[in-house]
mmCIF file of C-alpha atoms in Angstrom:
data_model
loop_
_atom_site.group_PDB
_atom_site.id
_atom_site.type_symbol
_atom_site.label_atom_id
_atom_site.label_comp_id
_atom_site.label_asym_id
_atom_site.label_seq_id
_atom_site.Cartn_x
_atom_site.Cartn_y
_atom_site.Cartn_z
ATOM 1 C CA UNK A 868 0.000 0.000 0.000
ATOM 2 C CA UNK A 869 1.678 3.277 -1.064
ATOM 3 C CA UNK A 870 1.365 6.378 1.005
ATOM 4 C CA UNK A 871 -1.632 8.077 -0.705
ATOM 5 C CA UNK A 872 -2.205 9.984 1.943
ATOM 6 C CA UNK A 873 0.964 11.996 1.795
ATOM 7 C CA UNK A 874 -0.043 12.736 -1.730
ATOM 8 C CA UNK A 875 -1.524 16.405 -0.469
ATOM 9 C CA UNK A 876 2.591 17.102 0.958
ATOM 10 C CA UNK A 877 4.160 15.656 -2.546
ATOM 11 C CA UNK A 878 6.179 19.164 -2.499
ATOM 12 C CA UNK A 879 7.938 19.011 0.736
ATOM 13 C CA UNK A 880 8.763 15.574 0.985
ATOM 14 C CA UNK A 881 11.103 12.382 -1.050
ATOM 15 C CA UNK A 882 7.757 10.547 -2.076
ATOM 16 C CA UNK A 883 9.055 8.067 -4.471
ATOM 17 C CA UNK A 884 12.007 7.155 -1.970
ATOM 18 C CA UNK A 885 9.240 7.258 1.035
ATOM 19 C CA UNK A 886 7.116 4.357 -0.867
ATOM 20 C CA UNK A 887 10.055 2.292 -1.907
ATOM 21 C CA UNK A 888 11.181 2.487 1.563
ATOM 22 C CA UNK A 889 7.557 1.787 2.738
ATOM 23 C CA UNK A 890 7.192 -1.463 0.047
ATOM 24 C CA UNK A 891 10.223 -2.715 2.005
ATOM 25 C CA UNK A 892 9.439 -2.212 5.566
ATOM 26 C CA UNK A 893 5.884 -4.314 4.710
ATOM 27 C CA UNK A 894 8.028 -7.153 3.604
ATOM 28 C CA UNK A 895 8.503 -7.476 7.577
ATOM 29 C CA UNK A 896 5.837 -9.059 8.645
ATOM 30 C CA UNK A 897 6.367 -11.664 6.484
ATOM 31 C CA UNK A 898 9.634 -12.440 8.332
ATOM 32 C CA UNK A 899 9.244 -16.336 9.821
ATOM 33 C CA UNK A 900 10.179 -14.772 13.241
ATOM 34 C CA UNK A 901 6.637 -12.633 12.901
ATOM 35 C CA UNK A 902 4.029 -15.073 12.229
ATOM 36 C CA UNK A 903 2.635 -14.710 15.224
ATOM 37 C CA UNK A 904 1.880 -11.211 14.903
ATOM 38 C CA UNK A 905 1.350 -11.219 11.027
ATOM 39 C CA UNK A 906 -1.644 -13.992 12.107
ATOM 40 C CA UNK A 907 -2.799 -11.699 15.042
ATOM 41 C CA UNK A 908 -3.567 -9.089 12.830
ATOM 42 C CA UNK A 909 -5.158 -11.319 10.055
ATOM 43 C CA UNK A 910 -7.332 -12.522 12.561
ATOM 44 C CA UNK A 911 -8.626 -9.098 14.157
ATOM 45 C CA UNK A 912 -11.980 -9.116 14.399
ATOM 46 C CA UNK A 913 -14.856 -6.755 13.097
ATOM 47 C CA UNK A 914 -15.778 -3.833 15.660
ATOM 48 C CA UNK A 915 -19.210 -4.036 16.591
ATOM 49 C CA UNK A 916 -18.887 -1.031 18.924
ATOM 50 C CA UNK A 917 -17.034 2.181 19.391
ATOM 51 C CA UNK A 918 -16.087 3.894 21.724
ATOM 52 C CA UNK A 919 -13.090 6.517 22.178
ATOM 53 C CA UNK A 920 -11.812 9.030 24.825
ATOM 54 C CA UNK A 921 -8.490 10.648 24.173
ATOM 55 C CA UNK A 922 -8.440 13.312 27.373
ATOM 56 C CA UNK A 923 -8.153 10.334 29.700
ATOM 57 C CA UNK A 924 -4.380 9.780 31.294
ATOM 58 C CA UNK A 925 -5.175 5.869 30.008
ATOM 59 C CA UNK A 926 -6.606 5.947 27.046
ATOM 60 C CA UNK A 927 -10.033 4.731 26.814
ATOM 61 C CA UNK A 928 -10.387 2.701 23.438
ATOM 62 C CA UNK A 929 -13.871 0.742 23.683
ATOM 63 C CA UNK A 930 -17.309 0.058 25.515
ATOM 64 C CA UNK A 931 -16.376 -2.252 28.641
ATOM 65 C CA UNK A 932 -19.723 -3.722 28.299
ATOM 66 C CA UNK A 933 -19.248 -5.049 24.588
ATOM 67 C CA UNK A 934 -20.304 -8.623 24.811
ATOM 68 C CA UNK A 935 -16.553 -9.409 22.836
ATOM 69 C CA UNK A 936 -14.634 -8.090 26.240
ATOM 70 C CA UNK A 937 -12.707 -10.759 27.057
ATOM 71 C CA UNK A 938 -12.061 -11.908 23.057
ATOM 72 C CA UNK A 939 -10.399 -8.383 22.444
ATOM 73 C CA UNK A 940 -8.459 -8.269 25.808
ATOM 74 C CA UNK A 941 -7.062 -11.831 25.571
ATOM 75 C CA UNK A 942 -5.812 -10.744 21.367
ATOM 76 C CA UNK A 943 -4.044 -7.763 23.697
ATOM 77 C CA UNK A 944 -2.236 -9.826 26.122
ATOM 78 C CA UNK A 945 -1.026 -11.620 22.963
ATOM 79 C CA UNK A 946 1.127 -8.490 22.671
ATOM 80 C CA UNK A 947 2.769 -8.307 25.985
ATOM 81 C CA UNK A 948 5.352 -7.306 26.194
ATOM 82 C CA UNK A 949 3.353 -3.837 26.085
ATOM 83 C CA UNK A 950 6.136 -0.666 26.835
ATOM 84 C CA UNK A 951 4.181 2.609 26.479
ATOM 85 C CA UNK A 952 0.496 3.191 27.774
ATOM 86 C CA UNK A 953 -1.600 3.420 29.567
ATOM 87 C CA UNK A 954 -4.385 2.481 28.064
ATOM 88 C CA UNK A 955 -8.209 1.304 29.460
ATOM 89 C CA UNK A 956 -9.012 -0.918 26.545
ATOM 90 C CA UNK A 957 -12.752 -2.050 27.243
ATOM 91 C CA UNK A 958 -12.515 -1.761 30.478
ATOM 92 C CA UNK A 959 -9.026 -3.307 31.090
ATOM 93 C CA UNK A 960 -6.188 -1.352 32.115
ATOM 94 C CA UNK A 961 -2.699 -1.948 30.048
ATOM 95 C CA UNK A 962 -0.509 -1.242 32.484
ATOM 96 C CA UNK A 963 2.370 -0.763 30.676
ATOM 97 C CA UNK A 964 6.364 -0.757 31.575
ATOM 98 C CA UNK A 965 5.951 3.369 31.212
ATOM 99 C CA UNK A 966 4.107 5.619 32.485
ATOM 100 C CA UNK A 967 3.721 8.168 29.406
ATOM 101 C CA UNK A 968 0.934 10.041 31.054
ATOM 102 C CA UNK A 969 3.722 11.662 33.206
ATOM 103 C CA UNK A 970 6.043 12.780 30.425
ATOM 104 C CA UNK A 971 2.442 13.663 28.404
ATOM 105 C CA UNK A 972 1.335 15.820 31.880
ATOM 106 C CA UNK A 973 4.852 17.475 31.856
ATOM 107 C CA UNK A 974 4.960 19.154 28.876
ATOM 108 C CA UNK A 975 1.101 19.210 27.338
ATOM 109 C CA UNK A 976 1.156 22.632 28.354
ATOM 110 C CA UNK A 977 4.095 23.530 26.639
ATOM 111 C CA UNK A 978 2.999 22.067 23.137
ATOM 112 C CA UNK A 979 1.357 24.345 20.277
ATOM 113 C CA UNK A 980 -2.243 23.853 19.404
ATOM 114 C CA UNK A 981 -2.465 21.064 17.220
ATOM 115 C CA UNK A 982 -5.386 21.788 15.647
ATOM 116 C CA UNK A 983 -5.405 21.347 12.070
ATOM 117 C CA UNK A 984 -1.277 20.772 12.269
ATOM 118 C CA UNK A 985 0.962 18.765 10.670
ATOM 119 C CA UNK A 986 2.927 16.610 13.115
ATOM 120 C CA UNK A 987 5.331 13.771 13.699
ATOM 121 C CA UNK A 988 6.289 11.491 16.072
ATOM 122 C CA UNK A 989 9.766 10.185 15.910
ATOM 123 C CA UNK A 990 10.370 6.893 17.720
ATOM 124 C CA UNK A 991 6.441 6.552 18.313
ATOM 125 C CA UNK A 992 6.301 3.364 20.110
ATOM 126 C CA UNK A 993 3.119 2.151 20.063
ATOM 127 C CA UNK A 994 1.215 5.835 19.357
ATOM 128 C CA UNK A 995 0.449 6.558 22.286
ATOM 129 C CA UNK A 996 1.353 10.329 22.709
ATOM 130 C CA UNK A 997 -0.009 9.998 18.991
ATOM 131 C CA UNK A 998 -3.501 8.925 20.549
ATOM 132 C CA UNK A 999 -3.218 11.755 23.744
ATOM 133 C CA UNK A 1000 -2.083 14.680 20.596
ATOM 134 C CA UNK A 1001 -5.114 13.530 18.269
ATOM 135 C CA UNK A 1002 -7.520 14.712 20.798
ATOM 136 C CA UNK A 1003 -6.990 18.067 19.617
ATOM 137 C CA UNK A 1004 -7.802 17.224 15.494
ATOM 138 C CA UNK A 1005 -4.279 17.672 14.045
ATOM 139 C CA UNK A 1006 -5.009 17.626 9.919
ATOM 140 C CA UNK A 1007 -2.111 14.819 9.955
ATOM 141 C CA UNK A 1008 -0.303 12.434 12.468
ATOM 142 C CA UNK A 1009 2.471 10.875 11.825
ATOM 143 C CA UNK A 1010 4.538 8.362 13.486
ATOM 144 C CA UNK A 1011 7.433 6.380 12.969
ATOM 145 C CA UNK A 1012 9.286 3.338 14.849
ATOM 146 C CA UNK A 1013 11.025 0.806 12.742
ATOM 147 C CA UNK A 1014 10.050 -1.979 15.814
ATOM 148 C CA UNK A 1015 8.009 -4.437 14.462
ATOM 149 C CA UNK A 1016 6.182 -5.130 17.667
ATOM 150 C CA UNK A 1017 5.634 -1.512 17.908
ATOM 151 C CA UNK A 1018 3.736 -1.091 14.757
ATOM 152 C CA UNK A 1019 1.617 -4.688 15.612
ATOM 153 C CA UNK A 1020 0.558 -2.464 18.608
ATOM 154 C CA UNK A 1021 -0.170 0.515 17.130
ATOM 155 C CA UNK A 1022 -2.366 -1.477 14.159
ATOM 156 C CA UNK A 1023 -4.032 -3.349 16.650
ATOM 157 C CA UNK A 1024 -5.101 -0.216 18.983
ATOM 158 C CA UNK A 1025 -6.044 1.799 15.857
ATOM 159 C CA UNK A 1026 -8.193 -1.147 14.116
ATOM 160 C CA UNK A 1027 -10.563 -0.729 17.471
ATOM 161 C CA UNK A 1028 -9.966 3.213 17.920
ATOM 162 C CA UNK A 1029 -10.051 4.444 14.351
ATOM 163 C CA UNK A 1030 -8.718 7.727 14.329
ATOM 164 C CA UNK A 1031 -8.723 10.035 11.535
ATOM 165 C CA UNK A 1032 -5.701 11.205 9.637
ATOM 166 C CA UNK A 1033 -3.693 9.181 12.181
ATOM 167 C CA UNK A 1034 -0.935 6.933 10.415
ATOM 168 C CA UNK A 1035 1.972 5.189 11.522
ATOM 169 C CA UNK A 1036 5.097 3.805 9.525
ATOM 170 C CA UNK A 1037 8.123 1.652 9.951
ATOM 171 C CA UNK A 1038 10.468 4.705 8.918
ATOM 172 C CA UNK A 1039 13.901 5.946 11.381
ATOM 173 C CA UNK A 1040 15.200 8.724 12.609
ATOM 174 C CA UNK A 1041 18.066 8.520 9.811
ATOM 175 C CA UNK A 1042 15.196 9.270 6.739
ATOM 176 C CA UNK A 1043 14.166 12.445 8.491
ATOM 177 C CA UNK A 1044 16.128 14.367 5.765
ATOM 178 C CA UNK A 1045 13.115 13.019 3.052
ATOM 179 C CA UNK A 1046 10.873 15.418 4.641
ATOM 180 C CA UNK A 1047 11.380 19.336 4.350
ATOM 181 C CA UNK A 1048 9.095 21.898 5.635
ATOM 182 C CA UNK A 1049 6.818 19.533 6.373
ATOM 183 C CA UNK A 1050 5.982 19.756 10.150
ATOM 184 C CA UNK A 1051 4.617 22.289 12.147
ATOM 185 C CA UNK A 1052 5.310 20.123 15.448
ATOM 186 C CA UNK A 1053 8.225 17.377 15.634
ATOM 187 C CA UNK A 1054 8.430 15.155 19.023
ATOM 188 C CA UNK A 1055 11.489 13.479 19.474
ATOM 189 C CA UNK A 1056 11.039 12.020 23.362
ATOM 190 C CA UNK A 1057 13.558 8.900 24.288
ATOM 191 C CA UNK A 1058 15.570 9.168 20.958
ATOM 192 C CA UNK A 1059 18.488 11.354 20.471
ATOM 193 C CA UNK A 1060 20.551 10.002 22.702
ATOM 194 C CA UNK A 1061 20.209 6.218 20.935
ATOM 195 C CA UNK A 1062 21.834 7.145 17.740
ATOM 196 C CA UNK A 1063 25.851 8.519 16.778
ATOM 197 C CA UNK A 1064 24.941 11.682 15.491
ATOM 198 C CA UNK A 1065 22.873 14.308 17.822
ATOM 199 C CA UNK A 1066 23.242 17.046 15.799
ATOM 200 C CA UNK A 1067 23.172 15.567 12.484
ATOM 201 C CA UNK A 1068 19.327 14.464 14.027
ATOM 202 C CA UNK A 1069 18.416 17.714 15.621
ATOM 203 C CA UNK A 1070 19.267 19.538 12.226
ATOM 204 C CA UNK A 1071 17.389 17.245 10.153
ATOM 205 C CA UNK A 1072 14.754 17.893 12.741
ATOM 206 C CA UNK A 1073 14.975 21.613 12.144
ATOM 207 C CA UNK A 1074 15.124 21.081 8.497
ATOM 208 C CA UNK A 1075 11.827 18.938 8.576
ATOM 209 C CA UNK A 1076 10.014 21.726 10.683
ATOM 210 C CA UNK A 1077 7.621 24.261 8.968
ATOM 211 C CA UNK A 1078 9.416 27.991 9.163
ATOM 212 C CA UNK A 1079 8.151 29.251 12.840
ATOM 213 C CA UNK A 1080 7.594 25.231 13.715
ATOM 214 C CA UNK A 1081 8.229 24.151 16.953
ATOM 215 C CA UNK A 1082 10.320 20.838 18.103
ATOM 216 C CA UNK A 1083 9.817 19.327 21.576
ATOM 217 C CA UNK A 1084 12.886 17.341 22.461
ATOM 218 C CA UNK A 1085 13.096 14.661 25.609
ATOM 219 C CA UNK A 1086 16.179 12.515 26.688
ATOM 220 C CA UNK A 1087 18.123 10.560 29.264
ATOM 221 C CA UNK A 1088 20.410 13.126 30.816
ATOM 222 C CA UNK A 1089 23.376 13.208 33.970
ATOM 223 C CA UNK A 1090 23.232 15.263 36.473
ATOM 224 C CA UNK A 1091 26.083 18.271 36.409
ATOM 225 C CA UNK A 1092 26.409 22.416 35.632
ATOM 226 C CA UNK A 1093 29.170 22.320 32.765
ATOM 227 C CA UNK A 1094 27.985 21.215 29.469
ATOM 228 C CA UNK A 1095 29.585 17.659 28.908
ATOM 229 C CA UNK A 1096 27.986 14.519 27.502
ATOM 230 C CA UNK A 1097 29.054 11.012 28.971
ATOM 231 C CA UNK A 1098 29.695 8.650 26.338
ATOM 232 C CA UNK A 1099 29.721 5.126 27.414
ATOM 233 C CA UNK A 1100 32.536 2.738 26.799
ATOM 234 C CA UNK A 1101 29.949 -0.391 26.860
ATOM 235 C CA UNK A 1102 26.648 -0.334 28.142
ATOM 236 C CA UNK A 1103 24.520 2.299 29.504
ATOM 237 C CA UNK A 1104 21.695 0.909 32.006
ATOM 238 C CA UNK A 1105 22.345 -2.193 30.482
ATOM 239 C CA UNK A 1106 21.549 -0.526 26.584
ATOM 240 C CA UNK A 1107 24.078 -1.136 24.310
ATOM 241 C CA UNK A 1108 22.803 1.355 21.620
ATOM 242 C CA UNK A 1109 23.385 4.243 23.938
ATOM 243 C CA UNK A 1110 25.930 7.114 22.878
ATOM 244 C CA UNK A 1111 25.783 10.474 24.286
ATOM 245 C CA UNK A 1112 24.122 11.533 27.241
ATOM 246 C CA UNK A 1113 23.943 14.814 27.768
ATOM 247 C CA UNK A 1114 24.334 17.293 30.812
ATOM 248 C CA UNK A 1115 21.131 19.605 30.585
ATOM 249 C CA UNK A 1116 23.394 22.614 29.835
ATOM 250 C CA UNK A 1117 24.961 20.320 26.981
ATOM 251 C CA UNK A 1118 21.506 19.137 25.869
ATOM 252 C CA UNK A 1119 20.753 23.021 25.668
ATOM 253 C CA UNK A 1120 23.409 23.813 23.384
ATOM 254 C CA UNK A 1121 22.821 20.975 21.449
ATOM 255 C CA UNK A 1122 19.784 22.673 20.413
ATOM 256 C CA UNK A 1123 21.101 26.079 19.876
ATOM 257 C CA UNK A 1124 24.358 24.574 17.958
ATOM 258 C CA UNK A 1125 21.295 23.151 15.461
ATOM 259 C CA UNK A 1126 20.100 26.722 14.773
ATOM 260 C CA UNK A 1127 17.293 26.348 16.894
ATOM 261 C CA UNK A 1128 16.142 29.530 18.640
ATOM 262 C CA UNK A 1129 13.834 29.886 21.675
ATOM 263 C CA UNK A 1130 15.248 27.032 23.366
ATOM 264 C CA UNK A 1131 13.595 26.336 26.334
ATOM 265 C CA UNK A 1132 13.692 24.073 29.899
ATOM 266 C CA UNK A 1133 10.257 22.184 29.945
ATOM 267 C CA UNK A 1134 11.103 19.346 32.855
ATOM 268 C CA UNK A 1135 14.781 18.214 34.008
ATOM 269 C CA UNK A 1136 13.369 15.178 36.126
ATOM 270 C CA UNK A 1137 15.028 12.422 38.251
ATOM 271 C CA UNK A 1138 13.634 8.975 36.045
ATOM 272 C CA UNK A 1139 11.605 6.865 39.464
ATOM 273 C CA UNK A 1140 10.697 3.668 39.927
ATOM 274 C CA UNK A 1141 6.869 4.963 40.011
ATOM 275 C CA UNK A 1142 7.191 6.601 35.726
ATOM 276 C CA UNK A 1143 9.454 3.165 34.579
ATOM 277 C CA UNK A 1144 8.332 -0.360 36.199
ATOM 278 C CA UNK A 1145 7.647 -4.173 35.211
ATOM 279 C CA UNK A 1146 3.596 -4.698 35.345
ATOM 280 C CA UNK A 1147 1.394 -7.077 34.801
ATOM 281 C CA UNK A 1148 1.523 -6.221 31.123
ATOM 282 C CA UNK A 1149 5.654 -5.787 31.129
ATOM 283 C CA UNK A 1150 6.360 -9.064 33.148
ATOM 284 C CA UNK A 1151 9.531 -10.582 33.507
ATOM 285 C CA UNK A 1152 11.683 -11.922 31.705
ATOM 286 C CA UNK A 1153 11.386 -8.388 30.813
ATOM 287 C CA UNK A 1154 14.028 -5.927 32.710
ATOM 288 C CA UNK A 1155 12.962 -2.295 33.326
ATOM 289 C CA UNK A 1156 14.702 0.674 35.587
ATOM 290 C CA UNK A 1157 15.371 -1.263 38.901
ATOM 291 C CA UNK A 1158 17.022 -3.908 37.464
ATOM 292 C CA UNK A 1159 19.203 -1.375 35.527
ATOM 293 C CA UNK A 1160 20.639 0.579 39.109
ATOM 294 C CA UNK A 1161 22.979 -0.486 41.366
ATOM 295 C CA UNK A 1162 20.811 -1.682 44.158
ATOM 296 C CA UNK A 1163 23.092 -0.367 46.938
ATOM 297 C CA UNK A 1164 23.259 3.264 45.434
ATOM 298 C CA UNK A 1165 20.187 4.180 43.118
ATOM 299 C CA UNK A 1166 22.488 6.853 42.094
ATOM 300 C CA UNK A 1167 24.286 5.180 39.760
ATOM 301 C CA UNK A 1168 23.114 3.020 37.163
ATOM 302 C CA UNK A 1169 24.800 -0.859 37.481
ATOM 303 C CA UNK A 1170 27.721 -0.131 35.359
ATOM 304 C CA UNK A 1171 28.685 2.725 37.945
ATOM 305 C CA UNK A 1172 27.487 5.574 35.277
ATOM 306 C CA UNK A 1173 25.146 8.317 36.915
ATOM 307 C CA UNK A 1174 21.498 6.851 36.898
ATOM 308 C CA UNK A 1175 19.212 8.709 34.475
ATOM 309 C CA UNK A 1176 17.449 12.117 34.646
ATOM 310 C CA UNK A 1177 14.659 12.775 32.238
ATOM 311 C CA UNK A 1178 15.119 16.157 30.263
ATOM 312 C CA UNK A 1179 12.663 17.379 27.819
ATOM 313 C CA UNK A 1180 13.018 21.066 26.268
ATOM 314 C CA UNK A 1181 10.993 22.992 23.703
ATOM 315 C CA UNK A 1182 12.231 24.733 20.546
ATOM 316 C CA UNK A 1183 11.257 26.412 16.915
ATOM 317 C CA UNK A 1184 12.485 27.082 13.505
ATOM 318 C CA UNK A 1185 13.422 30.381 12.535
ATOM 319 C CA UNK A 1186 10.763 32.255 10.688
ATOM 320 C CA UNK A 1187 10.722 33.050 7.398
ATOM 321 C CA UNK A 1188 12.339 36.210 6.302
ATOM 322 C CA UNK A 1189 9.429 37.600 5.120
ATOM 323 C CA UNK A 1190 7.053 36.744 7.859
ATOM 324 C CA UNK A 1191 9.535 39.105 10.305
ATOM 325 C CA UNK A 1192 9.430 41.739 8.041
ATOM 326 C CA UNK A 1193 5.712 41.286 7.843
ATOM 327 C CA UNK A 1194 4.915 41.148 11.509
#
């Protein structure tokens, strides 16, 4: 399926490179290591009700009376391990490894109206700051996550939610540079500091924003006043694709090194055991934050590296030239 529905955006973005990437991140599902959730989603079953509530701090996707209750909520546990939520899906409570409603209740205040906006979602997950943002009508969401299990998760909670103009895709932070102008809001929360390049991403960022557009940026940080980024030998928190993390005075000029202008503090956070925990719905043999400190000094993560903070700052795009002279 090509992406028709970027067809109105031909102008500002790589289209023909976007569906031959697109034709080739399908192929996945096909993989013999996904049959399990390629036959999941062949097997969803027809909605007979509907019902959706996007204000809610867990998401409320369907009627907990529907007489299919238990059918829909045993196809969800077929998903666990489930990493982002919550979500009250007919009635049941996904209690996921994260608590996203507390990065969502940091900053929602901070974000521009989405109404009738263009906006992405790098490193998406499962959608569901996508699901929280499209309460407010955006004209298009986008997200991207090039996790298999994340986009089985995100078809599966929009084949019962069915939100408009809300679309998800297999895509990376590296084919940023296919979109230009595109955006008027970019969310980047939990990526920058997984890939080699920081500023290579924020400027593609920048580059994919509308003039004016505004970028809301979230990370693992250290605590410390200069700006310096640690950059692990081996493993961070037990994460092997981790590179720089950032002081929040480095994390700061990281922005304004990218051209970004009114660069702003939104949260600088210590990460607790209450926002990041194994749940009913994240069991073990899956590991989350208290198995990745040092359980005699919950300063420091088990490798001996400062444990995590949670920064998230807020930023725009230049205007165009002749907007300032205009205004």
């Amino acid at each position: 399926m090509k992406l028709d529905y970027l067809l109105p955006y031909k102008e500002k973005i790589n289209l023909d490179f976007l569906n031959s990437l697109k034709e080739d991140c399908d192929k996945w599902i096909d993989r013999k290591s996904n049959a399990d959730l390629k036959k999941l989603l062949e097997s969803l079953p027809e909605v007979e009700d509907h019902e959706l509530d996007l204000s809610q701090d867990a998401v409320v996707i369907g009627n907990s009376s529907s007489g299919k209750r238990k059918q829909y909520i045993d196809l969800a546990r077929e998903l666990i391990p489930w990493r982002k939520g919550p979500f009250n899906f007919y009635g049941e409570k996904i209690d996921a490894e994260w608590r996203s409603d507390f990065k969502w209740n940091r900053l929602k205040n901070h974000v521009d109206n989405l109404e009738g906006k263009t906006v992405l979602d790098i490193g998406c997950n499962n959608g569901y700051f996508l699901f929280r943002m499209a309460e407010q009508k955006p004209e298009l969401l986008l997200g991207i996550d090039p996790v298999i299990q994340c986009e089985t998760q995100f078809k599966f909670l929009q084949h019962f939610a069915r939100v408009p103009n809300l679309h998800f895709e297999m895509f990376g932070v590296e084919h940023i540079d296919s979109f230009k102008e595109m955006f008027d809001v970019i969310f980047s929360m939990g990526i920058i500091y997984h890939h080699r390049h920081p500023l290579e991403q924020l400027i593609n960022i920048r580059e994919a924003l509308k003039p004016g557009g505004q970028a809301i940026i979230e990370t693992i940080g250290i605590p410390g006043d200069e700006s310096y980024a640690l950059f692990p030998e081996d493993r961070y928190a037990k994460m092997r694709n981790v590179f720089f993390v950032p002081t929040l005075s480095c994390f700061i000029n990281w922005l304004k090194k990218a051209k970004l202008i009114e660069v702003e503090v939104i949260s600088a956070t210590p990460l607790t055991f209450e926002e990041q925990r194994l749940t009913n719905w994240c069991p073990p043999p899956s590991q989350s934050l208290e198995d990745f400190l040092d359980p005699n000094d919950l300063t420091k993560t088990v490798e001996g590296h400062p444990a995590p903070m949670r920064f998230c700052l807020k930023a725009r795009k230049k205007p165009a030239q002749n907007a300032q002279k205009n205004s």
